[in-house]
Amino acid sequence: MIIKSLELSDFRNYENLKIDFSSGTNILYGDNAQGKTNILEAIFVSATTKSHKGSKDKEIISFGKEEAHIRTILEKDNAEYRVDMHLRKSKTKGIAIDGQKIKKASDLIGRLNVVFFSPEDLSIIKNGPSERRRFMDMELCQLDQIYLNSLSKYNKLVVERNKVLKDLFEHPENSVLLDVQDKQLCEYGSVIIKTREKFIAELNEIIRPIHKKLTGEKEILSVYYEPNVSAEDLEKKLRASRQKDIYAKQTTVGPHKDDFSFIIQKNESEDGIDIRKYGSQGQQRTASLSLKLSEIEIVKKAKKENPVLLLDDVLSELDSNRQNYLLNTIGNIQTIITCTGLDEFVNNRFEIDKLFKVTDGTVSSEN
Ligand SMILES: Nc1ncnc2c1ncn2[C@@H]1O[C@H](COP(=O)(O)OP(=O)(O)OP(=O)(O)O)[C@@H](O)[C@H]1O
Ligand SMILES: [Mg+2]
């Protein structure tokens, strides 16, 4: 699967834009605040319906405008198809594939698989549990529609349940609602927990060899799932924490409190260290890079095709060893890279198929 072209209107700082991409390596370069990341964001939105930054549609639409459009032409197995997105300030977005409207945004997921890599991703391990959950969720939602639906239902339920808990003092009659909500929380929550469990097992198979290579065989990296509660115990624990939840006015048990640990060993016989707490900055960043590189392999395996790789200003964050490793991994994957200068590519004798200069909401092709 590749992206052949992208068209934008009234999207962030682009009034009108059309870019034709190469199926190989595409570089977008330009000064700060010119609109490089905005292009990657547009591609991410057309793949996942959501912004990689978690921005709302009304923030993405150009200042002073009411709506924005994104059109991507994709190519798969020699056939082309067109994805149109219509973002509106106060309504949900409209999506059409080849002119046919689709009913649910989730029907789009999985058609175009992208891996987005930004400098902040190098802090996944250093940051808090919510960042790590966000990473796992973003990945799983692209791969598994049942997970996507369960997660969005589960998250909505937690918000609703918390609201009931907050208002319970004034509306004690609402306590019956909690019983209904708890039943549904268990239904969707256990899907989330079981899917995360399976995903982490698969991730370990892939991340280990990658991390070994990245560290010159010096480190063994393992990822462990730390569920707040097991799928089997969810119902029981939710019931047991009811009083505590009423007191705290929030849901204190469930997969929205999960975390993932990253353990590094020097060899198989040695105890590992939890690098969230004890890792050096370099160890944390390298493990984060291994995690992102695994994402590419996971998509390849699950979808039997290459994802499109979006690298947002990330190469300048890596030393030359890590850069080379990343660039070698890219191989024949379609890649769209942003950077402020071109030196790093020249230094790496890097093959550039298409070069674009981004200046204040305009993009010009330089080859
Ligand atoms: N909704 C919006 N409408 C219009 N312009 C916007 C909107 N949101 C962001 N912008 C503008 O987009 C520009 C930032 O674009 P972007 O983040 O793509 O820059 P960049 O080229 O990636 O810069 P850097 O190199 O600093 O990362 C800013 O000038 C910002 O004001
Ligand atoms: Mg940027």
GROMACS .gro file of C-alpha atoms and ligand atoms in nm:
model
  399
    1MET     CA    1   0.000   0.000   0.000
    2ILE     CA    2   0.130   0.345  -0.087
    3ILE     CA    3  -0.001   0.699  -0.082
    4LYS     CA    4   0.010   0.842  -0.432
    5SER     CA    5  -0.112   1.189  -0.352
    6LEU     CA    6  -0.250   1.418  -0.086
    7GLU     CA    7  -0.481   1.715  -0.137
    8LEU     CA    8  -0.573   1.957   0.138
    9SER     CA    9  -0.800   2.255   0.164
   10ASP     CA   10  -0.830   2.477   0.469
   11PHE     CA   11  -0.630   2.227   0.672
   12ARG     CA   12  -0.415   2.405   0.937
   13ASN     CA   13  -0.192   2.653   0.749
   14TYR     CA   14  -0.276   2.508   0.403
   15GLU     CA   15  -0.541   2.683   0.200
   16ASN     CA   16  -0.490   2.456  -0.099
   17LEU     CA   17  -0.228   2.192  -0.150
   18LYS     CA   18  -0.162   1.896  -0.377
   19ILE     CA   19   0.141   1.674  -0.343
   20ASP     CA   20   0.233   1.367  -0.550
   21PHE     CA   21   0.451   1.132  -0.351
   22SER     CA   22   0.707   0.881  -0.466
   23SER     CA   23   0.665   0.520  -0.354
   24GLY     CA   24   1.015   0.543  -0.203
   25THR     CA   25   1.169   0.812   0.016
   26ASN     CA   26   1.010   1.155   0.026
   27ILE     CA   27   1.173   1.445   0.210
   28LEU     CA   28   0.990   1.758   0.320
   29TYR     CA   29   1.231   2.021   0.440
   30GLY     CA   30   1.191   2.378   0.555
   31ASP     CA   31   1.229   2.614   0.848
   32ASN     CA   32   1.033   2.588   1.171
   33ALA     CA   33   0.658   2.657   1.171
   34GLN     CA   34   0.620   2.631   0.790
   35GLY     CA   35   0.381   2.334   0.788
   36LYS     CA   36   0.593   2.017   0.762
   37THR     CA   37   0.432   1.833   1.055
   38ASN     CA   38   0.088   1.945   0.938
   39ILE     CA   39   0.132   1.735   0.622
   40LEU     CA   40   0.218   1.424   0.823
   41GLU     CA   41  -0.075   1.498   1.051
   42ALA     CA   42  -0.308   1.510   0.748
   43ILE     CA   43  -0.184   1.167   0.635
   44PHE     CA   44  -0.226   1.030   0.986
   45VAL     CA   45  -0.582   1.165   1.005
   46SER     CA   46  -0.672   1.007   0.671
   47ALA     CA   47  -0.540   0.672   0.794
   48THR     CA   48  -0.681   0.669   1.146
   49THR     CA   49  -0.947   0.948   1.147
   50LYS     CA   50  -0.760   1.106   1.439
   51SER     CA   51  -0.472   1.346   1.483
   52HIS     CA   52  -0.146   1.197   1.613
   53LYS     CA   53  -0.138   1.487   1.861
   54GLY     CA   54  -0.492   1.421   1.978
   55SER     CA   55  -0.610   1.754   1.829
   56LYS     CA   56  -0.982   1.806   1.776
   57ASP     CA   57  -1.120   1.859   1.425
   58LYS     CA   58  -1.205   2.220   1.502
   59GLU     CA   59  -0.839   2.285   1.588
   60ILE     CA   60  -0.725   2.129   1.261
   61ILE     CA   61  -0.953   2.341   1.040
   62SER     CA   62  -0.774   2.661   0.929
   63PHE     CA   63  -0.829   2.959   1.155
   64GLY     CA   64  -1.146   3.146   1.055
   65LYS     CA   65  -1.276   2.863   0.830
   66GLU     CA   66  -1.573   2.636   0.891
   67GLU     CA   67  -1.452   2.315   0.729
   68ALA     CA   68  -1.149   2.136   0.593
   69HIS     CA   69  -1.100   1.864   0.330
   70ILE     CA   70  -0.840   1.593   0.294
   71ARG     CA   71  -0.822   1.374  -0.015
   72THR     CA   72  -0.574   1.090  -0.048
   73ILE     CA   73  -0.526   0.863  -0.345
   74LEU     CA   74  -0.397   0.523  -0.234
   75GLU     CA   75  -0.258   0.242  -0.443
   76LYS     CA   76  -0.283  -0.122  -0.351
   77ASP     CA   77  -0.224  -0.424  -0.576
   78ASN     CA   78  -0.218  -0.196  -0.882
   79ALA     CA   79  -0.562  -0.056  -0.804
   80GLU     CA   80  -0.620   0.301  -0.693
   81TYR     CA   81  -0.876   0.429  -0.454
   82ARG     CA   82  -0.970   0.761  -0.314
   83VAL     CA   83  -1.038   0.856   0.047
   84ASP     CA   84  -1.219   1.184   0.107
   85MET     CA   85  -1.255   1.342   0.447
   86HIS     CA   86  -1.466   1.637   0.534
   87LEU     CA   87  -1.392   1.793   0.873
   88ARG     CA   88  -1.654   2.022   1.024
   89LYS     CA   89  -1.635   2.253   1.322
   90SER     CA   90  -1.919   2.120   1.527
   91LYS     CA   91  -2.022   1.795   1.357
   92THR     CA   92  -1.852   1.460   1.320
   93LYS     CA   93  -1.639   1.417   1.013
   94GLY     CA   94  -1.773   1.273   0.691
   95ILE     CA   95  -1.570   1.006   0.516
   96ALA     CA   96  -1.609   0.854   0.171
   97ILE     CA   97  -1.414   0.586  -0.011
   98ASP     CA   98  -1.434   0.621  -0.389
   99GLY     CA   99  -1.731   0.851  -0.343
  100GLN     CA  100  -1.925   0.605  -0.123
  101LYS     CA  101  -1.997   0.743   0.219
  102ILE     CA  102  -1.896   0.513   0.503
  103LYS     CA  103  -2.115   0.493   0.810
  104LYS     CA  104  -1.866   0.453   1.089
  105ALA     CA  105  -1.523   0.610   1.108
  106SER     CA  106  -1.394   0.271   1.222
  107ASP     CA  107  -1.477   0.125   0.877
  108LEU     CA  108  -1.178   0.314   0.744
  109ILE     CA  109  -0.925   0.184   0.992
  110GLY     CA  110  -0.676  -0.065   0.857
  111ARG     CA  111  -0.705   0.040   0.493
  112LEU     CA  112  -0.403   0.262   0.514
  113ASN     CA  113  -0.152   0.164   0.780
  114VAL     CA  114   0.092   0.426   0.895
  115VAL     CA  115   0.363   0.433   1.155
  116PHE     CA  116   0.420   0.784   1.287
  117PHE     CA  117   0.750   0.855   1.454
  118SER     CA  118   0.813   1.186   1.628
  119PRO     CA  119   1.085   1.300   1.870
  120GLU     CA  120   0.835   1.275   2.159
  121ASP     CA  121   0.808   0.902   2.092
  122LEU     CA  122   1.162   0.869   2.221
  123SER     CA  123   1.022   0.957   2.564
  124ILE     CA  124   0.753   0.686   2.577
  125ILE     CA  125   0.944   0.494   2.841
  126LYS     CA  126   1.043   0.796   3.046
  127ASN     CA  127   0.691   0.939   3.048
  128GLY     CA  128   0.390   0.831   3.250
  129PRO     CA  129   0.162   0.527   3.205
  130SER     CA  130  -0.095   0.721   3.001
  131GLU     CA  131   0.163   0.779   2.725
  132ARG     CA  132   0.247   0.411   2.717
  133ARG     CA  133  -0.120   0.315   2.704
  134ARG     CA  134  -0.171   0.566   2.424
  135PHE     CA  135   0.109   0.405   2.225
  136MET     CA  136  -0.031   0.054   2.265
  137ASP     CA  137  -0.383   0.173   2.191
  138MET     CA  138  -0.284   0.359   1.877
  139GLU     CA  139  -0.118   0.048   1.747
  140LEU     CA  140  -0.392  -0.194   1.848
  141CYS     CA  141  -0.669   0.029   1.715
  142GLN     CA  142  -0.510   0.023   1.370
  143LEU     CA  143  -0.478  -0.354   1.376
  144ASP     CA  144  -0.792  -0.473   1.546
  145GLN     CA  145  -1.138  -0.335   1.487
  146ILE     CA  146  -1.293  -0.525   1.779
  147TYR     CA  147  -1.036  -0.365   2.007
  148LEU     CA  148  -1.106  -0.021   1.860
  149ASN     CA  149  -1.481  -0.055   1.921
  150SER     CA  150  -1.436  -0.201   2.269
  151LEU     CA  151  -1.194   0.072   2.369
  152SER     CA  152  -1.412   0.357   2.250
  153LYS     CA  153  -1.716   0.206   2.426
  154TYR     CA  154  -1.514   0.139   2.740
  155ASN     CA  155  -1.375   0.494   2.753
  156LYS     CA  156  -1.721   0.642   2.710
  157LEU     CA  157  -1.853   0.420   2.989
  158VAL     CA  158  -1.580   0.530   3.229
  159VAL     CA  159  -1.670   0.894   3.165
  160GLU     CA  160  -2.041   0.822   3.217
  161ARG     CA  161  -1.978   0.616   3.529
  162ASN     CA  162  -1.758   0.888   3.677
  163LYS     CA  163  -2.037   1.137   3.616
  164VAL     CA  164  -2.286   0.914   3.799
  165LEU     CA  165  -2.036   0.878   4.086
  166LYS     CA  166  -1.992   1.255   4.106
  167ASP     CA  167  -2.367   1.323   4.116
  168LEU     CA  168  -2.461   1.033   4.343
  169PHE     CA  169  -2.496   1.245   4.653
  170GLU     CA  170  -2.767   1.455   4.487
  171HIS     CA  171  -2.911   1.167   4.284
  172PRO     CA  172  -2.889   0.850   4.496
  173GLU     CA  173  -3.153   0.692   4.271
  174ASN     CA  174  -2.883   0.671   4.001
  175SER     CA  175  -2.699   0.396   4.186
  176VAL     CA  176  -2.894   0.140   3.979
  177LEU     CA  177  -2.717   0.283   3.675
  178LEU     CA  178  -2.387   0.173   3.823
  179ASP     CA  179  -2.496  -0.192   3.806
  180VAL     CA  180  -2.571  -0.162   3.436
  181GLN     CA  181  -2.251   0.027   3.367
  182ASP     CA  182  -2.038  -0.221   3.561
  183LYS     CA  183  -2.174  -0.508   3.355
  184GLN     CA  184  -2.083  -0.330   3.031
  185LEU     CA  185  -1.746  -0.219   3.166
  186CYS     CA  186  -1.664  -0.585   3.232
  187GLU     CA  187  -1.774  -0.688   2.885
  188TYR     CA  188  -1.557  -0.433   2.701
  189GLY     CA  189  -1.283  -0.413   2.963
  190SER     CA  190  -1.207  -0.784   2.942
  191VAL     CA  191  -1.170  -0.761   2.561
  192ILE     CA  192  -0.918  -0.480   2.614
  193ILE     CA  193  -0.719  -0.670   2.877
  194LYS     CA  194  -0.705  -0.994   2.679
  195THR     CA  195  -0.608  -0.818   2.358
  196ARG     CA  196  -0.331  -0.623   2.532
  197GLU     CA  197  -0.201  -0.946   2.684
  198LYS     CA  198  -0.181  -1.113   2.344
  199PHE     CA  199  -0.028  -0.805   2.184
  200ILE     CA  200   0.253  -0.784   2.440
  201ALA     CA  201   0.336  -1.151   2.386
  202GLU     CA  202   0.368  -1.089   2.011
  203LEU     CA  203   0.559  -0.766   2.067
  204ASN     CA  204   0.824  -0.946   2.273
  205GLU     CA  205   0.901  -1.187   1.989
  206ILE     CA  206   0.969  -0.890   1.763
  207ILE     CA  207   1.128  -0.633   1.991
  208ARG     CA  208   1.395  -0.864   2.138
  209PRO     CA  209   1.601  -0.923   1.823
  210ILE     CA  210   1.563  -0.558   1.719
  211HIS     CA  211   1.686  -0.431   2.053
  212LYS     CA  212   1.972  -0.681   2.060
  213LYS     CA  213   2.094  -0.553   1.724
  214LEU     CA  214   2.048  -0.188   1.819
  215THR     CA  215   2.261  -0.232   2.130
  216GLY     CA  216   2.527  -0.450   1.965
  217GLU     CA  217   2.404  -0.762   2.152
  218LYS     CA  218   2.460  -0.588   2.486
  219GLU     CA  219   2.103  -0.577   2.614
  220ILE     CA  220   1.801  -0.804   2.628
  221LEU     CA  221   1.477  -0.608   2.636
  222SER     CA  222   1.147  -0.754   2.756
  223VAL     CA  223   0.812  -0.581   2.777
  224TYR     CA  224   0.570  -0.683   3.049
  225TYR     CA  225   0.204  -0.607   3.066
  226GLU     CA  226   0.104  -0.472   3.408
  227PRO     CA  227  -0.273  -0.494   3.408
  228ASN     CA  228  -0.447  -0.304   3.685
  229VAL     CA  229  -0.674  -0.607   3.713
  230SER     CA  230  -0.703  -0.939   3.524
  231ALA     CA  231  -0.999  -1.003   3.294
  232GLU     CA  232  -1.120  -1.277   3.533
  233ASP     CA  233  -1.116  -1.052   3.839
  234LEU     CA  234  -1.255  -0.739   3.676
  235GLU     CA  235  -1.615  -0.794   3.781
  236LYS     CA  236  -1.526  -0.887   4.138
  237LYS     CA  237  -1.281  -0.601   4.186
  238LEU     CA  238  -1.518  -0.348   4.034
  239ARG     CA  239  -1.785  -0.457   4.281
  240ALA     CA  240  -1.544  -0.453   4.571
  241SER     CA  241  -1.427  -0.101   4.491
  242ARG     CA  242  -1.776   0.046   4.458
  243GLN     CA  243  -1.766   0.225   4.795
  244LYS     CA  244  -1.415   0.350   4.734
  245ASP     CA  245  -1.518   0.476   4.389
  246ILE     CA  246  -1.818   0.660   4.533
  247TYR     CA  247  -1.588   0.824   4.784
  248ALA     CA  248  -1.322   0.907   4.522
  249LYS     CA  249  -1.591   1.007   4.268
  250GLN     CA  250  -1.411   0.813   3.998
  251THR     CA  251  -1.356   0.462   3.863
  252THR     CA  252  -1.040   0.336   4.026
  253VAL     CA  253  -1.028  -0.016   3.880
  254GLY     CA  254  -0.991  -0.128   3.519
  255PRO     CA  255  -0.770  -0.126   3.211
  256HIS     CA  256  -0.771   0.256   3.196
  257LYS     CA  257  -0.516   0.222   3.480
  258ASP     CA  258  -0.291  -0.033   3.306
  259ASP     CA  259   0.081   0.010   3.251
  260PHE     CA  260   0.364  -0.166   3.069
  261SER     CA  261   0.712  -0.219   3.205
  262PHE     CA  262   1.037  -0.240   3.011
  263ILE     CA  263   1.302  -0.464   3.161
  264ILE     CA  264   1.661  -0.481   3.047
  265GLN     CA  265   1.898  -0.768   3.125
  266LYS     CA  266   2.267  -0.793   3.041
  267ASN     CA  267   2.229  -1.169   2.996
  268GLU     CA  268   1.961  -1.433   3.040
  269SER     CA  269   2.077  -1.541   3.385
  270GLU     CA  270   2.087  -1.194   3.537
  271ASP     CA  271   1.800  -1.010   3.703
  272GLY     CA  272   1.675  -0.726   3.489
  273ILE     CA  273   1.622  -0.361   3.574
  274ASP     CA  274   1.304  -0.168   3.518
  275ILE     CA  275   1.423   0.109   3.287
  276ARG     CA  276   1.115   0.325   3.352
  277LYS     CA  277   1.274   0.391   3.691
  278TYR     CA  278   1.638   0.292   3.667
  279GLY     CA  279   1.729   0.323   3.300
  280SER     CA  280   1.969   0.590   3.176
  281GLN     CA  281   1.828   0.842   2.934
  282GLY     CA  282   2.011   0.671   2.647
  283GLN     CA  283   1.874   0.329   2.747
  284GLN     CA  284   1.522   0.468   2.759
  285ARG     CA  285   1.555   0.633   2.420
  286THR     CA  286   1.704   0.325   2.256
  287ALA     CA  287   1.430   0.104   2.398
  288SER     CA  288   1.172   0.354   2.269
  289LEU     CA  289   1.333   0.334   1.926
  290SER     CA  290   1.314  -0.047   1.941
  291LEU     CA  291   0.947  -0.012   2.024
  292LYS     CA  292   0.880   0.208   1.722
  293LEU     CA  293   1.079  -0.020   1.492
  294SER     CA  294   0.877  -0.314   1.622
  295GLU     CA  295   0.562  -0.130   1.523
  296ILE     CA  296   0.671  -0.147   1.159
  297GLU     CA  297   0.728  -0.523   1.184
  298ILE     CA  298   0.400  -0.582   1.364
  299VAL     CA  299   0.204  -0.406   1.090
  300LYS     CA  300   0.394  -0.598   0.820
  301LYS     CA  301   0.312  -0.926   0.990
  302ALA     CA  302  -0.051  -0.852   1.070
  303LYS     CA  303  -0.143  -0.685   0.742
  304LYS     CA  304   0.095  -0.871   0.513
  305GLU     CA  305   0.195  -0.538   0.362
  306ASN     CA  306   0.425  -0.249   0.439
  307PRO     CA  307   0.298   0.044   0.641
  308VAL     CA  308   0.376   0.398   0.528
  309LEU     CA  309   0.639   0.542   0.757
  310LEU     CA  310   0.608   0.903   0.872
  311LEU     CA  311   0.925   1.035   1.036
  312ASP     CA  312   0.875   1.375   1.189
  313ASP     CA  313   1.211   1.542   1.246
  314VAL     CA  314   1.333   1.234   1.427
  315LEU     CA  315   1.665   1.164   1.258
  316SER     CA  316   1.834   1.468   1.410
  317GLU     CA  317   1.748   1.321   1.751
  318LEU     CA  318   1.946   1.002   1.692
  319ASP     CA  319   2.320   0.935   1.683
  320SER     CA  320   2.463   0.814   1.353
  321ASN     CA  321   2.452   0.446   1.454
  322ARG     CA  322   2.085   0.461   1.537
  323GLN     CA  323   2.017   0.672   1.226
  324ASN     CA  324   2.182   0.412   1.005
  325TYR     CA  325   1.988   0.135   1.169
  326LEU     CA  326   1.662   0.317   1.114
  327LEU     CA  327   1.744   0.407   0.754
  328ASN     CA  328   1.842   0.047   0.679
  329THR     CA  329   1.516  -0.077   0.827
  330ILE     CA  330   1.319   0.149   0.600
  331GLY     CA  331   1.440  -0.047   0.295
  332ASN     CA  332   1.163  -0.048   0.040
  333ILE     CA  333   0.893   0.107   0.257
  334GLN     CA  334   0.732   0.429   0.142
  335THR     CA  335   0.866   0.692   0.379
  336ILE     CA  336   0.782   1.056   0.429
  337ILE     CA  337   1.044   1.240   0.630
  338THR     CA  338   1.043   1.597   0.761
  339CYS     CA  339   1.355   1.787   0.860
  340THR     CA  340   1.475   2.142   0.888
  341GLY     CA  341   1.806   2.089   0.704
  342LEU     CA  342   1.937   1.845   0.447
  343ASP     CA  343   2.284   1.781   0.594
  344GLU     CA  344   2.197   1.463   0.778
  345PHE     CA  345   2.085   1.295   0.455
  346VAL     CA  346   2.385   1.408   0.259
  347ASN     CA  347   2.607   1.273   0.536
  348ASN     CA  348   2.437   0.939   0.516
  349ARG     CA  349   2.451   0.932   0.135
  350PHE     CA  350   2.085   0.876   0.162
  351GLU     CA  351   1.877   0.807  -0.145
  352ILE     CA  352   1.607   1.069  -0.189
  353ASP     CA  353   1.337   0.992  -0.441
  354LYS     CA  354   1.140   1.311  -0.402
  355LEU     CA  355   1.239   1.636  -0.238
  356PHE     CA  356   0.994   1.907  -0.135
  357LYS     CA  357   1.056   2.246   0.016
  358VAL     CA  358   0.791   2.367   0.259
  359THR     CA  359   0.748   2.743   0.296
  360ASP     CA  360   0.465   2.905   0.485
  361GLY     CA  361   0.184   2.676   0.378
  362THR     CA  362   0.314   2.608   0.027
  363VAL     CA  363   0.509   2.309  -0.098
  364SER     CA  364   0.736   2.311  -0.402
  365SER     CA  365   0.885   2.003  -0.562
  366GLU     CA  366   1.262   2.031  -0.608
  367ASN     CA  367   1.326   1.731  -0.830
  368LIG     N1  368  -0.581   2.558   1.264
  368LIG     C1  369  -0.481   2.624   1.208
  368LIG     N2  370  -0.503   2.716   1.111
  368LIG     C2  371  -0.402   2.783   1.054
  368LIG     N3  372  -0.273   2.766   1.085
  368LIG     C3  373  -0.245   2.676   1.181
  368LIG     C4  374  -0.346   2.600   1.245
  368LIG     N4  375  -0.286   2.519   1.335
  368LIG     C5  376  -0.154   2.541   1.326
  368LIG     N5  377  -0.128   2.636   1.233
  368LIG     C6  378   0.002   2.690   1.192
  368LIG     O1  379   0.083   2.588   1.137
  368LIG     C7  380   0.219   2.620   1.162
  368LIG     C8  381   0.293   2.503   1.222
  368LIG     O2  382   0.302   2.405   1.132
  368LIG     P1  383   0.389   2.275   1.161
  368LIG     O3  384   0.373   2.230   1.299
  368LIG     O4  385   0.356   2.181   1.051
  368LIG     O5  386   0.535   2.336   1.142
  368LIG     P2  387   0.670   2.260   1.111
  368LIG     O6  388   0.715   2.300   0.974
  368LIG     O7  389   0.656   2.116   1.139
  368LIG     O8  390   0.766   2.330   1.217
  368LIG     P3  391   0.881   2.267   1.313
  368LIG     O9  392   1.003   2.255   1.227
  368LIG    O10  393   0.897   2.373   1.416
  368LIG    O11  394   0.832   2.140   1.367
  368LIG     C9  395   0.224   2.731   1.263
  368LIG    O12  396   0.267   2.846   1.200
  368LIG    C10  397   0.082   2.742   1.311
  368LIG    O13  398   0.046   2.873   1.342
  369MG      MG  399   0.722   1.996   1.293
   0.00000   0.00000   0.00000
